[in-house]
Tab-separated table of C-alpha atoms and ligand atoms in Angstrom:
chain	number	residue	atom	x	y	z
A	80	UNK	CA	22.916	12.650	-2.791
A	81	UNK	CA	24.691	14.805	0.453
A	82	UNK	CA	22.519	16.222	3.237
A	83	UNK	CA	22.562	20.252	0.804
A	84	UNK	CA	21.123	18.071	-1.678
A	85	UNK	CA	18.510	17.069	-0.156
A	86	UNK	CA	17.681	20.075	1.784
A	87	UNK	CA	17.342	22.253	-1.541
A	88	UNK	CA	15.011	18.603	-2.807
A	89	UNK	CA	12.871	18.467	0.279
A	90	UNK	CA	12.840	22.370	0.150
A	91	UNK	CA	11.243	21.812	-3.905
A	92	UNK	CA	9.205	18.577	-2.589
A	93	UNK	CA	7.524	20.312	0.032
A	94	UNK	CA	6.659	23.021	-2.585
A	95	UNK	CA	5.165	20.442	-4.711
A	96	UNK	CA	3.490	19.155	-2.151
A	97	UNK	CA	1.377	22.224	-1.616
A	98	UNK	CA	1.144	23.481	-4.365
A	99	UNK	CA	-0.484	19.953	-5.007
A	100	UNK	CA	-3.058	20.617	-3.218
A	101	UNK	CA	-3.209	24.239	-4.200
A	102	UNK	CA	-3.954	23.237	-7.983
A	103	UNK	CA	-5.661	19.936	-6.728
A	104	UNK	CA	-9.329	20.785	-8.309
A	105	UNK	CA	-7.973	21.310	-12.126
A	106	UNK	CA	-6.937	17.586	-12.042
A	107	UNK	CA	-9.532	15.403	-13.393
A	108	UNK	CA	-10.610	14.010	-10.254
A	109	UNK	CA	-10.222	9.826	-11.904
A	110	UNK	CA	-6.831	9.592	-13.747
A	111	UNK	CA	-7.682	9.150	-17.944
A	112	UNK	CA	-5.101	6.666	-18.839
A	113	UNK	CA	-5.901	3.953	-20.257
A	114	UNK	CA	-4.623	0.230	-18.848
A	115	UNK	CA	-0.790	0.184	-19.917
A	116	UNK	CA	-0.318	3.197	-20.439
A	117	UNK	CA	1.807	3.705	-17.621
A	118	UNK	CA	3.627	0.134	-17.951
A	119	UNK	CA	4.573	1.124	-21.709
A	120	UNK	CA	6.005	4.140	-20.309
A	121	UNK	CA	8.622	2.906	-17.804
A	122	UNK	CA	11.367	1.952	-19.633
A	123	UNK	CA	12.444	-2.172	-19.051
A	124	UNK	CA	15.682	-2.090	-17.405
A	125	UNK	CA	16.430	0.184	-14.542
A	126	UNK	CA	19.385	2.720	-15.607
A	127	UNK	CA	22.714	1.358	-15.241
A	128	UNK	CA	23.917	4.309	-13.462
A	129	UNK	CA	22.047	7.085	-10.862
A	130	UNK	CA	20.809	9.748	-12.251
A	131	UNK	CA	19.782	13.201	-11.231
A	132	UNK	CA	16.980	13.678	-9.207
A	133	UNK	CA	15.191	16.640	-11.536
A	134	UNK	CA	15.440	13.549	-14.093
A	135	UNK	CA	12.665	11.400	-11.816
A	136	UNK	CA	11.060	14.099	-11.053
A	137	UNK	CA	10.178	15.263	-14.917
A	138	UNK	CA	9.526	11.985	-15.335
A	139	UNK	CA	6.793	11.594	-11.951
A	140	UNK	CA	5.229	14.474	-13.781
A	141	UNK	CA	4.945	13.361	-17.094
A	142	UNK	CA	4.370	9.868	-16.434
A	143	UNK	CA	3.490	8.965	-13.032
A	144	UNK	CA	0.664	11.778	-12.349
A	145	UNK	CA	-1.160	11.015	-15.167
A	146	UNK	CA	-2.659	7.951	-13.417
A	147	UNK	CA	-2.630	9.480	-10.067
A	148	UNK	CA	-6.888	9.155	-8.845
A	149	UNK	CA	-7.009	11.961	-6.940
A	150	UNK	CA	-8.406	10.778	-3.700
A	151	UNK	CA	-6.786	14.148	-1.542
A	152	UNK	CA	-9.404	16.197	-4.276
A	153	UNK	CA	-12.213	17.266	-1.975
A	154	UNK	CA	-13.879	16.472	-4.770
A	155	UNK	CA	-13.554	13.257	-4.468
A	156	UNK	CA	-17.049	11.676	-4.132
A	157	UNK	CA	-16.853	7.487	-4.750
A	158	UNK	CA	-16.055	4.160	-2.310
A	159	UNK	CA	-14.949	5.846	1.155
A	160	UNK	CA	-11.956	8.384	1.222
A	161	UNK	CA	-8.986	7.863	2.527
A	162	UNK	CA	-8.210	11.279	3.433
A	163	UNK	CA	-5.028	12.688	4.785
A	164	UNK	CA	-3.904	16.289	6.028
A	165	UNK	CA	-1.240	18.805	6.229
A	166	UNK	CA	-0.375	17.176	10.174
A	167	UNK	CA	-0.857	13.582	9.081
A	168	UNK	CA	1.755	14.215	6.152
A	169	UNK	CA	4.723	16.258	7.962
A	170	UNK	CA	4.437	13.725	10.837
A	171	UNK	CA	4.948	10.851	7.725
A	172	UNK	CA	8.094	12.331	6.600
A	173	UNK	CA	9.158	12.758	10.622
A	174	UNK	CA	8.385	9.090	10.440
A	175	UNK	CA	10.402	7.772	7.036
A	176	UNK	CA	13.275	10.522	8.412
A	177	UNK	CA	13.173	8.289	11.444
A	178	UNK	CA	12.516	5.404	9.539
A	179	UNK	CA	12.256	2.967	12.996
A	180	UNK	CA	11.073	-0.498	12.416
A	181	UNK	CA	9.008	-0.472	15.375
A	182	UNK	CA	8.488	-4.322	16.367
A	183	UNK	CA	9.485	-4.507	19.734
A	184	UNK	CA	9.440	-1.753	22.758
A	185	UNK	CA	12.922	-1.757	22.458
A	186	UNK	CA	13.706	-1.018	18.937
A	187	UNK	CA	11.653	2.110	19.543
A	188	UNK	CA	10.405	3.022	22.900
A	189	UNK	CA	8.777	6.206	21.616
A	190	UNK	CA	6.348	4.275	18.832
A	191	UNK	CA	5.401	1.802	21.953
A	192	UNK	CA	4.344	4.306	24.440
A	193	UNK	CA	2.328	6.805	21.987
A	194	UNK	CA	0.906	4.524	20.320
A	195	UNK	CA	-0.160	2.748	23.654
A	196	UNK	CA	-1.394	7.177	24.198
A	197	UNK	CA	-2.395	8.075	21.283
A	198	UNK	CA	-5.115	4.982	20.573
A	199	UNK	CA	-5.926	5.461	24.802
A	200	UNK	CA	-7.050	9.161	23.434
A	201	UNK	CA	-8.718	7.082	20.492
A	202	UNK	CA	-10.922	5.044	22.806
A	203	UNK	CA	-11.900	7.707	24.862
A	204	UNK	CA	-12.625	9.596	21.511
A	205	UNK	CA	-14.972	6.752	20.215
A	206	UNK	CA	-16.382	5.927	23.749
A	207	UNK	CA	-15.843	2.536	23.927
A	208	UNK	CA	-15.252	1.580	27.913
A	209	UNK	CA	-11.391	1.434	29.611
A	210	UNK	CA	-10.783	-2.142	28.919
A	211	UNK	CA	-10.245	-1.875	25.259
A	212	UNK	CA	-6.797	-1.737	25.336
A	213	UNK	CA	-5.695	-0.746	21.655
A	214	UNK	CA	-3.339	-1.201	18.542
A	215	UNK	CA	-2.753	-0.192	15.406
A	216	UNK	CA	-2.768	-2.787	12.365
A	217	UNK	CA	-1.795	-1.572	9.239
A	218	UNK	CA	-5.422	-1.985	7.442
A	219	UNK	CA	-9.397	-3.044	8.926
A	220	UNK	CA	-8.683	-6.101	6.846
A	221	UNK	CA	-5.872	-7.380	8.739
A	222	UNK	CA	-7.747	-6.282	11.803
A	223	UNK	CA	-10.145	-8.675	11.156
A	224	UNK	CA	-8.416	-11.598	10.455
A	225	UNK	CA	-6.658	-10.757	13.844
A	226	UNK	CA	-9.889	-11.229	15.965
A	227	UNK	CA	-10.927	-14.336	14.240
A	228	UNK	CA	-7.996	-15.948	14.505
A	229	UNK	CA	-7.968	-14.615	18.291
A	230	UNK	CA	-11.784	-15.832	18.191
A	231	UNK	CA	-10.041	-18.724	17.574
A	232	UNK	CA	-7.814	-19.542	19.180
A	233	UNK	CA	-9.407	-18.503	22.550
A	234	UNK	CA	-12.274	-20.973	21.955
A	235	UNK	CA	-9.681	-24.066	21.558
A	236	UNK	CA	-7.510	-23.134	24.251
A	237	UNK	CA	-4.701	-22.195	21.215
A	238	UNK	CA	-4.141	-25.936	20.118
A	239	UNK	CA	-5.142	-25.237	16.469
A	240	UNK	CA	-2.239	-22.542	16.274
A	241	UNK	CA	-0.286	-26.510	17.981
A	242	UNK	CA	-2.250	-29.154	16.404
A	243	UNK	CA	-3.690	-27.536	13.009
A	244	UNK	CA	-7.191	-27.953	12.824
A	245	UNK	CA	-9.061	-31.434	14.372
A	246	UNK	CA	-12.594	-31.000	12.155
A	247	UNK	CA	-13.393	-28.492	14.071
A	248	UNK	CA	-16.915	-26.788	12.683
A	249	UNK	CA	-17.223	-23.489	13.686
A	250	UNK	CA	-19.728	-21.003	12.034
A	251	UNK	CA	-18.663	-16.892	11.460
A	252	UNK	CA	-22.289	-14.661	10.971
A	253	UNK	CA	-22.270	-11.648	9.867
A	254	UNK	CA	-25.051	-10.214	7.549
A	255	UNK	CA	-25.686	-9.853	3.794
A	256	UNK	CA	-24.214	-5.737	4.262
A	257	UNK	CA	-21.113	-6.474	6.109
A	258	UNK	CA	-17.424	-5.841	4.081
A	259	UNK	CA	-16.078	-8.332	1.597
A	260	UNK	CA	-12.862	-8.835	4.175
A	261	UNK	CA	-14.409	-10.716	6.248
A	262	UNK	CA	-15.220	-13.273	3.930
A	263	UNK	CA	-11.874	-13.417	3.045
A	264	UNK	CA	-10.475	-13.490	6.770
A	265	UNK	CA	-12.693	-16.414	6.932
A	266	UNK	CA	-11.391	-18.146	4.376
A	267	UNK	CA	-7.473	-17.331	4.828
A	268	UNK	CA	-8.099	-18.133	9.167
A	269	UNK	CA	-9.160	-21.514	7.567
A	270	UNK	CA	-12.628	-21.867	8.244
A	271	UNK	CA	-14.063	-21.947	5.052
A	272	UNK	CA	-15.499	-19.338	3.430
A	273	UNK	CA	-19.312	-21.897	3.165
A	274	UNK	CA	-18.481	-21.304	7.138
A	275	UNK	CA	-19.713	-17.619	7.272
A	276	UNK	CA	-23.459	-17.332	7.667
A	277	UNK	CA	-24.861	-14.393	6.154
A	278	UNK	CA	-27.954	-12.482	7.725
A	279	UNK	CA	-30.249	-11.561	6.433
A	280	UNK	CA	-31.179	-7.379	6.477
A	281	UNK	CA	-33.952	-5.202	7.536
A	282	UNK	CA	-35.588	-2.322	5.015
A	283	UNK	CA	-32.406	-0.145	7.289
A	284	UNK	CA	-29.302	-2.708	5.282
A	285	UNK	CA	-28.798	-3.833	8.891
A	286	UNK	CA	-29.124	-7.584	10.093
A	287	UNK	CA	-32.326	-8.893	11.931
A	288	UNK	CA	-30.688	-10.158	15.254
A	289	UNK	CA	-33.360	-12.778	15.092
A	290	UNK	CA	-32.127	-14.198	12.210
A	291	UNK	CA	-29.214	-14.165	13.864
A	292	UNK	CA	-30.028	-16.100	16.491
A	293	UNK	CA	-32.172	-18.608	14.791
A	294	UNK	CA	-28.925	-18.784	12.402
A	295	UNK	CA	-27.799	-19.884	15.675
A	296	UNK	CA	-29.762	-22.331	17.225
A	297	UNK	CA	-29.509	-24.478	13.965
A	298	UNK	CA	-26.061	-24.429	14.285
A	299	UNK	CA	-26.220	-25.367	16.720
A	300	UNK	CA	-28.121	-28.481	16.286
A	301	UNK	CA	-26.633	-29.493	13.288
A	302	UNK	CA	-23.001	-29.954	14.547
A	303	UNK	CA	-21.730	-26.645	14.368
A	304	UNK	CA	-19.161	-24.587	16.674
A	305	UNK	CA	-21.078	-21.073	16.256
A	306	UNK	CA	-17.431	-18.801	16.660
A	307	UNK	CA	-18.083	-15.187	16.690
A	308	UNK	CA	-20.711	-12.572	15.395
A	309	UNK	CA	-19.006	-9.584	12.728
A	310	UNK	CA	-21.889	-6.685	12.967
A	311	UNK	CA	-21.400	-4.404	10.325
A	312	UNK	CA	-21.127	-0.626	12.493
A	313	UNK	CA	-21.201	1.165	8.886
A	314	UNK	CA	-21.286	-0.914	6.314
A	315	UNK	CA	-19.620	0.234	3.025
A	316	UNK	CA	-23.216	0.184	1.019
A	317	UNK	CA	-24.653	2.237	2.781
A	318	UNK	CA	-23.481	3.493	6.449
A	319	UNK	CA	-26.337	0.873	8.300
A	320	UNK	CA	-25.322	0.397	11.548
A	321	UNK	CA	-25.795	-3.366	13.483
A	322	UNK	CA	-28.042	-3.096	16.565
A	323	UNK	CA	-24.496	-3.327	19.203
A	324	UNK	CA	-26.834	-3.887	21.692
A	325	UNK	CA	-28.920	-7.091	19.758
A	326	UNK	CA	-25.844	-8.541	18.569
A	327	UNK	CA	-23.781	-8.288	21.957
A	328	UNK	CA	-26.765	-9.741	23.732
A	329	UNK	CA	-27.027	-12.838	21.432
A	330	UNK	CA	-23.404	-12.981	21.605
A	331	UNK	CA	-22.723	-13.471	25.717
A	332	UNK	CA	-25.842	-16.018	25.561
A	333	UNK	CA	-24.296	-18.015	23.237
A	334	UNK	CA	-20.784	-17.393	24.319
A	335	UNK	CA	-19.223	-15.556	20.794
A	336	UNK	CA	-17.081	-13.775	19.810
A	337	UNK	CA	-17.836	-10.411	18.742
A	338	UNK	CA	-16.103	-8.256	16.377
A	339	UNK	CA	-17.459	-4.768	15.712
A	340	UNK	CA	-16.271	-3.521	12.123
A	341	UNK	CA	-16.349	0.554	11.975
A	342	UNK	CA	-13.749	1.164	9.345
A	343	UNK	CA	-15.490	4.282	8.447
A	344	UNK	CA	-18.276	5.113	10.283
A	345	UNK	CA	-16.355	5.084	13.820
A	346	UNK	CA	-14.768	7.869	13.351
A	347	UNK	CA	-18.208	9.741	14.098
A	348	UNK	CA	-18.705	8.095	16.979
A	349	UNK	CA	-15.998	11.553	18.414
A	350	UNK	CA	-19.634	12.858	18.544
A	351	UNK	CA	-21.668	12.868	20.884
A	352	UNK	CA	-24.793	13.147	19.514
A	353	UNK	CA	-23.864	9.767	17.106
A	354	UNK	CA	-23.016	7.975	20.867
A	355	UNK	CA	-26.282	6.183	20.982
A	356	UNK	CA	-25.072	3.970	18.063
A	357	UNK	CA	-22.570	2.690	20.760
A	358	UNK	CA	-25.201	1.251	22.971
A	359	UNK	CA	-23.819	-1.985	23.252
A	360	UNK	CA	-20.062	-1.844	22.232
A	361	UNK	CA	-19.360	-2.569	24.884
A	362	UNK	CA	-19.633	-5.964	24.718
A	363	UNK	CA	-17.745	-6.543	21.863
A	364	UNK	CA	-14.530	-7.687	22.197
A	365	UNK	CA	-12.629	-6.216	19.457
A	366	UNK	CA	-13.302	-3.525	17.476
A	367	UNK	CA	-12.216	-1.793	14.942
A	368	UNK	CA	-12.110	1.074	12.442
A	369	UNK	CA	-10.187	2.984	10.191
A	370	UNK	CA	-8.221	7.274	11.069
A	371	UNK	CA	-7.092	6.570	7.039
A	372	UNK	CA	-10.049	7.005	5.688
A	373	UNK	CA	-12.626	9.654	7.683
A	374	UNK	CA	-10.031	10.932	10.451
A	375	UNK	CA	-7.794	13.179	8.339
A	376	UNK	CA	-4.800	10.273	9.015
A	377	UNK	CA	-2.933	8.876	5.991
A	378	UNK	CA	-3.147	5.829	4.769
A	379	UNK	CA	-2.722	3.146	6.873
A	380	UNK	CA	-3.826	3.660	9.985
A	381	UNK	CA	-6.231	1.293	11.889
A	382	UNK	CA	-6.984	1.176	15.232
A	383	UNK	CA	-7.987	-1.618	16.550
A	384	UNK	CA	-9.398	-2.464	20.556
A	385	UNK	CA	-9.336	-5.458	21.900
A	386	UNK	CA	-10.651	-5.763	25.313
A	387	UNK	CA	-8.495	-9.874	26.262
A	388	UNK	CA	-4.867	-8.519	25.683
A	389	UNK	CA	-4.213	-11.912	26.499
A	390	UNK	CA	-5.775	-13.899	24.421
A	391	UNK	CA	-3.909	-11.507	21.281
A	392	UNK	CA	-0.738	-12.596	22.699
A	393	UNK	CA	-0.945	-15.737	22.711
A	394	UNK	CA	-2.351	-15.794	19.449
A	395	UNK	CA	0.657	-14.283	17.751
A	396	UNK	CA	3.250	-13.816	20.596
A	397	UNK	CA	6.186	-15.814	18.588
A	398	UNK	CA	9.802	-15.379	20.522
A	399	UNK	CA	13.522	-16.183	19.168
A	400	UNK	CA	16.172	-15.756	21.344
A	401	UNK	CA	17.671	-12.589	18.474
A	402	UNK	CA	14.322	-10.949	19.770
A	403	UNK	CA	14.472	-11.312	23.736
A	404	UNK	CA	15.021	-8.570	25.280
A	405	UNK	CA	15.342	-7.332	29.374
A	406	UNK	CA	12.237	-5.107	29.572
A	407	UNK	CA	9.815	-8.081	27.966
A	408	UNK	CA	8.143	-8.368	31.045
A	409	UNK	CA	7.022	-5.103	31.872
A	410	UNK	CA	6.558	-3.296	28.168
A	411	UNK	CA	4.205	-4.020	25.438
A	412	UNK	CA	5.799	-5.423	22.059
A	413	UNK	CA	3.886	-4.267	19.176
A	414	UNK	CA	4.975	-7.215	17.172
A	415	UNK	CA	2.829	-9.923	19.064
A	416	UNK	CA	0.018	-7.724	18.541
A	417	UNK	CA	-1.135	-8.991	15.016
A	418	UNK	CA	0.436	-10.538	12.294
A	419	UNK	CA	3.178	-8.583	11.080
A	420	UNK	CA	6.888	-8.226	13.007
A	421	UNK	CA	7.873	-5.630	11.440
A	422	UNK	CA	6.036	-1.983	12.082
A	423	UNK	CA	5.650	1.212	11.110
A	424	UNK	CA	6.038	4.205	13.489
A	425	UNK	CA	3.000	5.352	12.281
A	426	UNK	CA	1.363	6.642	15.908
A	427	UNK	CA	2.830	9.530	15.067
A	428	UNK	CA	0.722	10.814	12.017
A	429	UNK	CA	-2.158	9.799	14.155
A	430	UNK	CA	-0.333	12.700	17.449
A	431	UNK	CA	0.497	14.974	14.796
A	432	UNK	CA	-3.478	14.882	13.246
A	433	UNK	CA	-5.587	14.828	16.794
A	434	UNK	CA	-3.057	17.266	18.299
A	435	UNK	CA	-3.257	19.919	15.628
A	436	UNK	CA	-6.589	19.159	15.099
A	437	UNK	CA	-6.999	19.170	18.817
A	438	UNK	CA	-10.648	17.242	19.303
A	439	UNK	CA	-12.708	20.122	18.877
A	440	UNK	CA	-12.101	20.513	15.450
A	441	UNK	CA	-12.061	16.734	14.823
A	442	UNK	CA	-15.878	16.778	15.814
A	443	UNK	CA	-16.758	20.063	13.161
A	444	UNK	CA	-15.436	19.109	10.621
A	445	UNK	CA	-17.519	15.289	10.733
A	446	UNK	CA	-20.065	17.534	11.610
A	447	UNK	CA	-19.805	19.523	8.818
A	448	UNK	CA	-19.837	16.307	6.520
A	449	UNK	CA	-23.055	15.010	7.782
A	450	UNK	CA	-24.628	17.745	7.771
A	451	UNK	CA	-23.088	18.665	4.048
A	452	UNK	CA	-24.434	15.645	3.448
A	453	UNK	CA	-27.533	16.394	4.758
A	454	UNK	CA	-27.520	19.571	2.625
A	455	UNK	CA	-27.311	17.099	-0.866
A	456	UNK	CA	-30.259	14.922	-0.181
A	457	UNK	CA	-32.287	17.182	0.661
A	458	UNK	CA	-31.361	18.470	-3.048
A	459	UNK	CA	-31.472	15.314	-4.472
A	460	UNK	CA	-35.083	14.986	-3.589
A	461	UNK	CA	-36.307	18.516	-4.024
A	462	UNK	CA	-35.715	18.044	-7.873
A	463	UNK	CA	-38.394	15.591	-7.972
A	464	UNK	CA	-35.598	13.070	-10.224
A	465	UNK	CA	-33.757	10.778	-7.560
A	466	UNK	CA	-34.643	8.450	-5.042
A	467	UNK	CA	-32.949	7.626	-2.139
A	468	UNK	CA	-32.504	4.412	-1.190
A	469	UNK	CA	-31.478	3.835	1.692
A	470	UNK	CA	-31.451	6.411	5.307
A	471	UNK	CA	-28.522	9.045	4.994
A	472	UNK	CA	-27.179	7.817	8.480
A	473	UNK	CA	-23.496	9.926	8.103
A	474	UNK	CA	-22.261	11.130	5.171
A	475	UNK	CA	-22.742	9.000	1.697
A	476	UNK	CA	-26.211	9.479	0.126
A	477	UNK	CA	-27.568	6.256	-1.803
A	478	UNK	CA	-29.783	7.278	-4.469
A	479	UNK	CA	-30.605	6.469	-8.272
A	480	UNK	CA	-32.356	8.389	-10.728
A	481	UNK	CA	-36.026	8.226	-11.584
A	482	UNK	CA	-38.073	9.179	-14.276
A	483	UNK	CA	-40.741	6.779	-13.409
A	484	UNK	CA	-42.819	3.518	-14.443
A	485	UNK	CA	-39.669	2.041	-15.023
A	486	UNK	CA	-39.214	-1.602	-13.574
A	487	UNK	CA	-35.981	-2.118	-11.720
A	488	UNK	CA	-33.838	-3.566	-14.472
A	489	UNK	CA	-34.561	-1.088	-16.917
A	490	UNK	CA	-33.353	1.918	-14.345
A	491	UNK	CA	-30.483	-0.327	-12.881
A	492	UNK	CA	-29.075	0.090	-16.844
A	493	UNK	CA	-30.756	3.784	-17.271
A	494	UNK	CA	-28.035	4.299	-13.799
A	495	UNK	CA	-25.442	2.422	-14.289
A	496	UNK	CA	-25.459	5.175	-17.510
A	497	UNK	CA	-25.219	8.143	-15.370
A	498	UNK	CA	-22.186	7.786	-13.153
A	499	UNK	CA	-20.704	7.237	-16.638
A	500	UNK	CA	-21.731	10.494	-17.978
A	501	UNK	CA	-21.140	11.785	-14.278
A	502	UNK	CA	-16.910	10.420	-14.402
A	503	UNK	CA	-16.588	11.594	-17.850
A	504	UNK	CA	-17.582	14.757	-17.248
A	505	UNK	CA	-14.244	14.738	-15.064
A	506	UNK	CA	-15.746	17.291	-11.642
A	507	UNK	CA	-16.128	15.046	-9.870
A	508	UNK	CA	-15.700	11.070	-8.955
A	509	UNK	CA	-18.279	8.693	-7.758
A	510	UNK	CA	-18.949	4.708	-7.141
A	511	UNK	CA	-22.201	3.043	-6.667
A	512	UNK	CA	-23.458	0.517	-4.892
A	513	UNK	CA	-26.666	-2.399	-5.230
A	514	UNK	CA	-29.270	-2.408	-2.914
A	515	UNK	CA	-32.074	-5.101	-2.804
A	516	UNK	CA	-30.896	-5.471	-6.603
A	517	UNK	CA	-30.878	-1.696	-7.081
A	518	UNK	CA	-28.227	0.050	-7.974
A	519	UNK	CA	-27.337	2.573	-5.988
A	520	UNK	CA	-24.717	5.795	-6.980
A	521	UNK	CA	-23.112	6.688	-3.609
A	522	UNK	CA	-22.577	9.946	-3.062
A	523	UNK	CA	-19.919	10.503	-0.047
A	524	UNK	CA	-19.082	13.877	1.164
A	525	UNK	CA	-15.646	13.232	4.590
A	526	UNK	CA	-13.189	14.512	1.795
A	527	UNK	CA	-10.459	16.008	4.077
A	528	UNK	CA	-11.443	19.985	2.250
A	529	UNK	CA	-14.687	19.423	0.599
A	530	UNK	CA	-16.617	22.405	1.349
A	531	UNK	CA	-20.262	23.894	0.307
A	532	UNK	CA	-18.831	24.952	-3.051
A	533	UNK	CA	-17.513	21.502	-3.648
A	534	UNK	CA	-21.633	19.820	-2.748
A	535	UNK	CA	-22.668	22.286	-4.966
A	536	UNK	CA	-20.500	21.327	-7.924
A	537	UNK	CA	-21.127	17.349	-7.143
A	538	UNK	CA	-24.820	18.009	-6.932
A	539	UNK	CA	-24.327	20.360	-10.931
A	540	UNK	CA	-22.713	17.698	-12.273
A	541	UNK	CA	-25.159	14.684	-11.051
A	542	UNK	CA	-27.988	16.931	-12.407
A	543	UNK	CA	-26.251	17.847	-15.850
A	544	UNK	CA	-25.673	14.161	-16.672
A	545	UNK	CA	-28.820	13.855	-15.484
A	546	UNK	CA	-30.428	16.342	-18.945
A	547	UNK	CA	-27.385	14.756	-20.775
A	548	UNK	CA	-28.543	11.096	-20.670
A	549	UNK	CA	-32.159	12.450	-21.081
A	550	UNK	CA	-31.178	13.486	-24.536
A	551	UNK	CA	-29.018	10.836	-24.951
A	552	UNK	CA	-32.034	8.754	-24.632
B	244	PLP	N1	-15.035	-3.069	6.548
B	244	PLP	C1	-15.631	-2.043	5.843
B	244	PLP	C2	-17.459	-2.217	6.468
B	244	PLP	C3	-15.166	-1.032	4.993
B	244	PLP	O1	-16.423	0.218	3.912
B	244	PLP	C4	-13.991	-1.139	4.456
B	244	PLP	C5	-12.767	-0.723	3.150
B	244	PLP	O2	-13.691	0.602	2.236
B	244	PLP	C6	-13.682	-2.579	4.516
B	244	PLP	C7	-13.383	-3.598	6.373
B	244	PLP	C8	-11.472	-3.147	4.830
B	244	PLP	O3	-10.529	-1.438	5.078
B	244	PLP	P1	-9.511	-1.195	4.773
B	244	PLP	O4	-9.378	-1.280	3.126
B	244	PLP	O5	-8.642	-1.115	6.025
B	244	PLP	O6	-8.956	-3.464	4.744
C-alpha cells in the first residue's frame, strides 16, 4: 500500500467509524453468533498473495462485525464499561501511526514525559497526595500483581527476587467481595492462594475492619507473616467501598503494604462530592484505577500510583548492557516500573481525553451517570416489583424481581430467567452477580454516550421482560 492509498482508506475508515457510532443503537448489543460460527467462516490457511483492503473490509463487515458485542453502545449496561470516546480514538490512531516502543526515556522522550505529567494530573484530579508518582499499566490485574510483588520484595529486603522463596508464610488480606484479580495476583506472586485471607463483609458489602484485625492477629500468633491488605474500593459486584481510613490505620499498625483496588470507581473521585470516600487514601502504598473503564479512554489504560518509587524500581529493575543510556540517572525509564519491557504510548490518549473534555466535562459526565442511576433506581423501586440488593453508591444498581412470598433459591431461578429475557430482547445488555447468595441483576449506567433516553429504554426492556415472565410463569 502506498501513501495515497493509505490516505484514501484512512478517510474511508474514519467514515466507517463515524457511521458505526451514529448507528450503534441499531445493532443487537450482544452478539448473536453461536460458538464456532466465526471460526468456521475463516479459512484454515492464510492467503498466499496479498488481498485488497476492499476484500478484507468486506469480510470484516460480513464475518467479524456479527461477532462483536457492542461495548460502545449506550445500551451496554453489563459488567463495568470499557469506554472509549472520539478524542481517545483519534489519539490511538496517532499512537498506531507513530508506533513508538516506549520502554525507556530515550526510545521516545515525549512518551515518558507526557506519561509523568498526565499521571500527575490524574493523581491530583482524584485527590491523592503528591507523594504518589504514577505509571500507566495495561490493566488493574497487572497493577495489583505489581503491588504484591513490590510488597513481597520490600518486606524481604529484595531477597525473594534474588534467592527465591525461603519458607516465608506470607498472608494477604482482602474482602469476600474483592475482585478475582487479587487471587490471581496472589497465585502468580507465589504466595499460594490459601494464603489469601478473605474477610467477612458488612450489610453494605464492605470489609469489616475488626474482623480484618482479628485475622491479622490470629495469623501472627500462628507463625504467618501478614504482608498486605487490598482494599476493595468499588467492588465489582455492587461498588461497595471498603473504609480506607480504618484499613489504612490497621496497615500502619501492623506495618503492612496497603493496596487500593479502585479499578472502576476511582474515576468518580474526580468529583469533589465523592472525595470523602478517599479519606485514608494517603495511608495507601499503592492505588490503581482504570481510566479505560469510566474515563472515556480506550482499553487499555490503567493508572497505578505508588508511594515508594524506589521499592517499585528495585523490584523490577533489570539493566542489560543494550538498554543502558547516558540519561538513566535523571529520567524515568518506565520499563522498570512494571512487568513488561515494551510499552505502548498510552499517555497520548489520556492527554487527548483530559484536554478535550476538560476537568469540568469529565466531572459533569460522571455526575450525570450517577444521577441517571439514581433515576433508574427510583423507577425500579416505584414499580413495586423489585428489591434493591445493595446501596447504589455510584452508578450500579443491583436488583431482583420479587413477586413476593418466595424463597431465595426460587427467586434466584426466576431472576436468572428474567435476565435471559432481558438480554434476548437485544435492545440492551445487562449482567448479574450474587450478593449474599441472592441472584442480583446489575444495571450499570456509565457508557460514554448514555443519556436519559437510553435509561428509559433499558427500564422498558426490564419491565417488558417482567411481563413476559409473568405470562410464561
Ligand atoms: N478490580 C475490580 C474491582 C474490577 O472490577 C476489575 C474488572 O472489572 C478488575 C480489578 C480487573 O480489571 P482489569 O480488567 O483492568 O484487569
